[in-house]
PDB file of C-alpha atoms in Angstrom:
ATOM      1  CA  MET A  26     -85.252 141.921 -16.144  1.00  0.00           C
ATOM      2  CA  ALA A  27     -83.448 141.444 -12.846  1.00  0.00           C
ATOM      3  CA  ASP A  28     -80.626 143.645 -14.002  1.00  0.00           C
ATOM      4  CA  ASP A  29     -83.003 146.598 -14.231  1.00  0.00           C
ATOM      5  CA  PHE A  30     -83.493 146.541 -10.438  1.00  0.00           C
ATOM      6  CA  GLY A  31     -79.864 147.166  -9.487  1.00  0.00           C
ATOM      7  CA  LEU A  32     -79.983 146.865  -5.702  1.00  0.00           C
ATOM      8  CA  PHE A  33     -83.026 144.548  -5.973  1.00  0.00           C
ATOM      9  CA  ASP A  34     -80.907 141.714  -7.472  1.00  0.00           C
ATOM     10  CA  THR A  35     -82.874 138.518  -6.748  1.00  0.00           C
ATOM     11  CA  ASP A  36     -80.946 135.836  -8.642  1.00  0.00           C
ATOM     12  CA  THR A  37     -77.474 136.078  -7.165  1.00  0.00           C
ATOM     13  CA  PRO A  38     -76.732 132.813  -5.421  1.00  0.00           C
ATOM     14  CA  ALA A  39     -75.875 132.838  -1.709  1.00  0.00           C
ATOM     15  CA  PRO A  40     -72.131 132.799  -0.959  1.00  0.00           C
ATOM     16  CA  ASN A  41     -70.327 129.613   0.066  1.00  0.00           C
ATOM     17  CA  PRO A  42     -71.060 128.820   3.720  1.00  0.00           C
ATOM     18  CA  GLY A  43     -67.301 128.576   4.578  1.00  0.00           C
ATOM     19  CA  THR A  44     -65.547 125.752   6.268  1.00  0.00           C
ATOM     20  CA  GLY A  45     -66.726 123.171   8.720  1.00  0.00           C
ATOM     21  CA  GLY A  46     -65.200 122.172  12.086  1.00  0.00           C
ATOM     22  CA  ASP A  47     -62.773 119.864  10.262  1.00  0.00           C
ATOM     23  CA  GLY A  48     -61.384 122.705   8.103  1.00  0.00           C
ATOM     24  CA  LYS A  49     -62.920 121.253   4.925  1.00  0.00           C
ATOM     25  CA  PRO A  50     -65.231 123.430   2.807  1.00  0.00           C
ATOM     26  CA  GLU A  51     -68.900 122.911   3.702  1.00  0.00           C
ATOM     27  CA  LYS A  52     -71.078 121.775   0.808  1.00  0.00           C
ATOM     28  CA  THR A  53     -73.654 124.417  -0.147  1.00  0.00           C
ATOM     29  CA  PRO A  54     -77.140 122.897   0.051  1.00  0.00           C
ATOM     30  CA  GLU A  55     -78.870 122.593  -3.312  1.00  0.00           C
ATOM     31  CA  LEU A  56     -81.582 125.226  -3.873  1.00  0.00           C
ATOM     32  CA  VAL A  57     -85.115 123.946  -4.409  1.00  0.00           C
ATOM     33  CA  TYR A  58     -85.946 126.999  -6.539  1.00  0.00           C
ATOM     34  CA  GLY A  59     -83.624 128.746  -8.948  1.00  0.00           C
ATOM     35  CA  THR A  60     -85.239 132.195  -8.819  1.00  0.00           C
ATOM     36  CA  ALA A  61     -87.513 134.296  -6.699  1.00  0.00           C
ATOM     37  CA  GLU A  62     -90.102 134.152  -9.473  1.00  0.00           C
ATOM     38  CA  GLU A  63     -90.093 130.365  -9.576  1.00  0.00           C
ATOM     39  CA  PHE A  64     -90.420 130.334  -5.751  1.00  0.00           C
ATOM     40  CA  LEU A  65     -93.424 132.704  -6.007  1.00  0.00           C
ATOM     41  CA  HIS A  66     -95.230 130.597  -8.607  1.00  0.00           C
ATOM     42  CA  GLU A  67     -94.395 127.098  -7.311  1.00  0.00           C
ATOM     43  CA  GLN A  68     -94.333 127.573  -3.486  1.00  0.00           C
ATOM     44  CA  LEU A  69     -95.495 130.891  -2.121  1.00  0.00           C
ATOM     45  CA  LEU A  70     -98.699 131.708  -3.983  1.00  0.00           C
ATOM     46  CA  PRO A  71    -100.016 128.090  -4.002  1.00  0.00           C
ATOM     47  CA  THR A  72     -99.641 127.884  -0.262  1.00  0.00           C
ATOM     48  CA  TYR A  73    -100.390 131.421   0.817  1.00  0.00           C
ATOM     49  CA  VAL A  74    -103.983 131.687  -0.361  1.00  0.00           C
ATOM     50  CA  ARG A  75    -106.011 134.760   0.548  1.00  0.00           C
ATOM     51  CA  SER A  76    -109.100 136.576  -0.680  1.00  0.00           C
ATOM     52  CA  VAL A  77    -107.852 139.489  -2.738  1.00  0.00           C
ATOM     53  CA  THR A  78    -110.799 141.778  -3.259  1.00  0.00           C
ATOM     54  CA  GLY A  79    -109.009 145.098  -3.502  1.00  0.00           C
ATOM     55  CA  LYS A  80    -110.666 146.382  -0.299  1.00  0.00           C
ATOM     56  CA  THR A  81    -108.892 144.269   2.356  1.00  0.00           C
ATOM     57  CA  ALA A  82    -106.062 142.888   0.216  1.00  0.00           C
ATOM     58  CA  LYS A  83    -104.451 143.979  -3.078  1.00  0.00           C
ATOM     59  CA  TRP A  84    -102.166 142.132  -5.529  1.00  0.00           C
ATOM     60  CA  CYS A  85    -100.708 143.140  -8.881  1.00  0.00           C
ATOM     61  CA  ILE A  86    -100.504 140.536 -11.584  1.00  0.00           C
ATOM     62  CA  GLU A  87     -97.363 142.305 -12.818  1.00  0.00           C
ATOM     63  CA  TRP A  88     -95.789 142.306  -9.334  1.00  0.00           C
ATOM     64  CA  TYR A  89     -92.309 142.360 -10.921  1.00  0.00           C
ATOM     65  CA  PHE A  90     -92.743 146.023 -11.902  1.00  0.00           C
ATOM     66  CA  HIS A  91     -92.762 146.930  -8.156  1.00  0.00           C
ATOM     67  CA  PRO A  92     -89.175 147.049  -6.750  1.00  0.00           C
ATOM     68  CA  GLU A  93     -90.435 146.647  -3.164  1.00  0.00           C
ATOM     69  CA  ALA A  94     -92.377 143.540  -4.156  1.00  0.00           C
ATOM     70  CA  VAL A  95     -89.349 142.075  -6.025  1.00  0.00           C
ATOM     71  CA  SER A  96     -87.134 142.662  -2.978  1.00  0.00           C
ATOM     72  CA  ARG A  97     -89.698 141.174  -0.515  1.00  0.00           C
ATOM     73  CA  VAL A  98     -90.350 138.105  -2.680  1.00  0.00           C
ATOM     74  CA  ALA A  99     -86.571 137.569  -2.970  1.00  0.00           C
ATOM     75  CA  ALA A 100     -86.243 137.836   0.807  1.00  0.00           C
ATOM     76  CA  LEU A 101     -89.056 135.332   1.219  1.00  0.00           C
ATOM     77  CA  TRP A 102     -87.354 132.960  -1.230  1.00  0.00           C
ATOM     78  CA  ARG A 103     -83.922 133.201   0.403  1.00  0.00           C
ATOM     79  CA  SER A 104     -85.275 132.855   3.943  1.00  0.00           C
ATOM     80  CA  TRP A 105     -87.383 129.862   2.872  1.00  0.00           C
ATOM     81  CA  GLU A 106     -84.387 128.119   1.278  1.00  0.00           C
ATOM     82  CA  HIS A 107     -82.399 128.635   4.470  1.00  0.00           C
ATOM     83  CA  LEU A 108     -85.059 127.792   7.058  1.00  0.00           C
ATOM     84  CA  ARG A 109     -86.369 124.714   5.204  1.00  0.00           C
ATOM     85  CA  LEU A 110     -83.060 123.051   6.254  1.00  0.00           C
ATOM     86  CA  ASP A 111     -84.036 123.331   9.977  1.00  0.00           C
ATOM     87  CA  PRO A 112     -86.153 120.222  10.592  1.00  0.00           C
ATOM     88  CA  ALA A 113     -87.395 121.311  14.021  1.00  0.00           C
ATOM     89  CA  THR A 114     -88.857 124.785  13.786  1.00  0.00           C
ATOM     90  CA  GLY A 115     -87.565 126.186  10.442  1.00  0.00           C
ATOM     91  CA  MET A 116     -90.886 126.351   8.690  1.00  0.00           C
ATOM     92  CA  SER A 117     -92.699 127.753  11.723  1.00  0.00           C
ATOM     93  CA  VAL A 118     -90.121 130.487  11.979  1.00  0.00           C
ATOM     94  CA  TRP A 119     -90.411 131.138   8.260  1.00  0.00           C
ATOM     95  CA  TRP A 120     -94.217 131.488   8.404  1.00  0.00           C
ATOM     96  CA  ARG A 121     -94.190 133.647  11.533  1.00  0.00           C
ATOM     97  CA  ASP A 122     -91.209 135.866  10.891  1.00  0.00           C
ATOM     98  CA  HIS A 123     -91.120 136.037   7.107  1.00  0.00           C
ATOM     99  CA  ALA A 124     -94.217 134.970   5.164  1.00  0.00           C
ATOM    100  CA  ASP A 125     -96.839 136.517   7.435  1.00  0.00           C
ATOM    101  CA  HIS A 126     -94.858 139.717   7.763  1.00  0.00           C
ATOM    102  CA  HIS A 127     -93.888 140.280   4.145  1.00  0.00           C
ATOM    103  CA  MET A 128     -97.181 139.044   2.669  1.00  0.00           C
ATOM    104  CA  GLY A 129     -99.112 141.285   5.118  1.00  0.00           C
ATOM    105  CA  VAL A 130     -97.126 144.226   3.790  1.00  0.00           C
ATOM    106  CA  LEU A 131     -97.423 143.186   0.114  1.00  0.00           C
ATOM    107  CA  LEU A 132    -101.189 142.551   0.286  1.00  0.00           C
ATOM    108  CA  ASN A 133    -101.995 145.626   2.394  1.00  0.00           C
ATOM    109  CA  PRO A 134    -104.335 147.947   0.432  1.00  0.00           C
ATOM    110  CA  GLN A 135    -101.929 150.788   1.248  1.00  0.00           C
ATOM    111  CA  GLY A 136     -98.901 148.576   0.324  1.00  0.00           C
ATOM    112  CA  PRO A 137     -96.841 148.548  -2.895  1.00  0.00           C
ATOM    113  CA  PHE A 138     -99.795 147.568  -5.086  1.00  0.00           C
ATOM    114  CA  TYR A 139    -102.091 150.352  -3.786  1.00  0.00           C
ATOM    115  CA  ASN A 140    -102.395 151.892  -7.248  1.00  0.00           C
ATOM    116  CA  CYS A 141    -103.164 148.640  -9.108  1.00  0.00           C
ATOM    117  CA  ASP A 142    -106.375 146.784  -9.510  1.00  0.00           C
ATOM    118  CA  MET A 143    -107.066 143.055  -9.982  1.00  0.00           C
ATOM    119  CA  LYS A 144    -106.482 143.031 -13.745  1.00  0.00           C
ATOM    120  CA  GLU A 145    -104.203 145.972 -14.487  1.00  0.00           C
ATOM    121  CA  HIS A 146    -100.825 147.209 -13.327  1.00  0.00           C
ATOM    122  CA  ARG A 147    -100.414 150.873 -12.755  1.00  0.00           C
ATOM    123  CA  ASP A 148     -97.008 152.333 -12.082  1.00  0.00           C
ATOM    124  CA  PRO A 149     -96.538 153.310  -8.475  1.00  0.00           C
ATOM    125  CA  GLU A 150     -95.744 156.898  -7.526  1.00  0.00           C
ATOM    126  CA  HIS A 151     -92.306 157.036  -6.026  1.00  0.00           C
ATOM    127  CA  LEU A 152     -91.616 158.953  -2.902  1.00  0.00           C
ATOM    128  CA  GLU A 153     -89.663 162.131  -3.683  1.00  0.00           C
ATOM    129  CA  PRO A 154     -87.037 162.959  -1.103  1.00  0.00           C
ATOM    130  CA  LYS A 155     -85.373 166.315  -0.595  1.00  0.00           C
ATOM    131  CA  LYS A 156     -81.602 166.267  -0.031  1.00  0.00           C
ATOM    132  CA  ALA A 157     -80.597 166.929   3.601  1.00  0.00           C
ATOM    133  CA  PRO A 158     -78.361 169.928   4.346  1.00  0.00           C
ATOM    134  CA  ALA A 159     -74.638 169.252   3.740  1.00  0.00           C
ATOM    135  CA  GLY A 160     -72.959 167.533   6.626  1.00  0.00           C
ATOM    136  CA  TRP A 161     -76.013 165.913   8.139  1.00  0.00           C
ATOM    137  CA  PHE A 162     -75.098 162.479   6.800  1.00  0.00           C
ATOM    138  CA  PRO A 163     -71.312 162.189   6.524  1.00  0.00           C
ATOM    139  CA  ASP A 164     -70.103 159.410   4.308  1.00  0.00           C
ATOM    140  CA  VAL A 165     -69.022 156.593   6.652  1.00  0.00           C
ATOM    141  CA  ARG A 166     -66.726 155.220   3.940  1.00  0.00           C
ATOM    142  CA  THR A 167     -64.751 158.451   3.928  1.00  0.00           C
ATOM    143  CA  GLN A 168     -64.516 158.428   7.741  1.00  0.00           C
ATOM    144  CA  LEU A 169     -63.368 154.777   7.801  1.00  0.00           C
ATOM    145  CA  ALA A 170     -60.738 155.466   5.130  1.00  0.00           C
ATOM    146  CA  GLN A 171     -59.401 158.435   7.126  1.00  0.00           C
ATOM    147  CA  GLU A 172     -59.306 156.350  10.304  1.00  0.00           C
ATOM    148  CA  SER A 173     -57.403 153.500   8.620  1.00  0.00           C
ATOM    149  CA  ARG A 174     -54.798 155.940   7.149  1.00  0.00           C
ATOM    150  CA  SER A 175     -54.201 157.517  10.600  1.00  0.00           C
ATOM    151  CA  THR A 176     -53.533 154.152  12.263  1.00  0.00           C
TER     152      THR A 176
END
């Protein structure tokens, strides 16, 4: 479920674009795909075809259990929906700056699916961080609140 991913929310629609030069609200373009998953099945994987042998490229059939993959597929979907509206270079920019980059990371044998094989999902091992010493990363929200009170 998308709710399980918290920060990796993939189904929240983009905000309204605002107002046009005439002061009237701009109409939000209709989305072609309603979810990142639909985009993956209907657009991305049918067009981004690669040999996935496990040696030079890896994929997990249960990709949705990998938070990084969910976030990257959502980014690919949202950028595609935006750039498809640019009739000049939108799709070229999408391929170059988004698809090739994110799919290269996703399919990389050392990428998020490193622990999976072609037919079976295996839970990834999460990186375990150690907390930095107190004061190394002051909370910017607290600093901004203090600055706004002093002005």
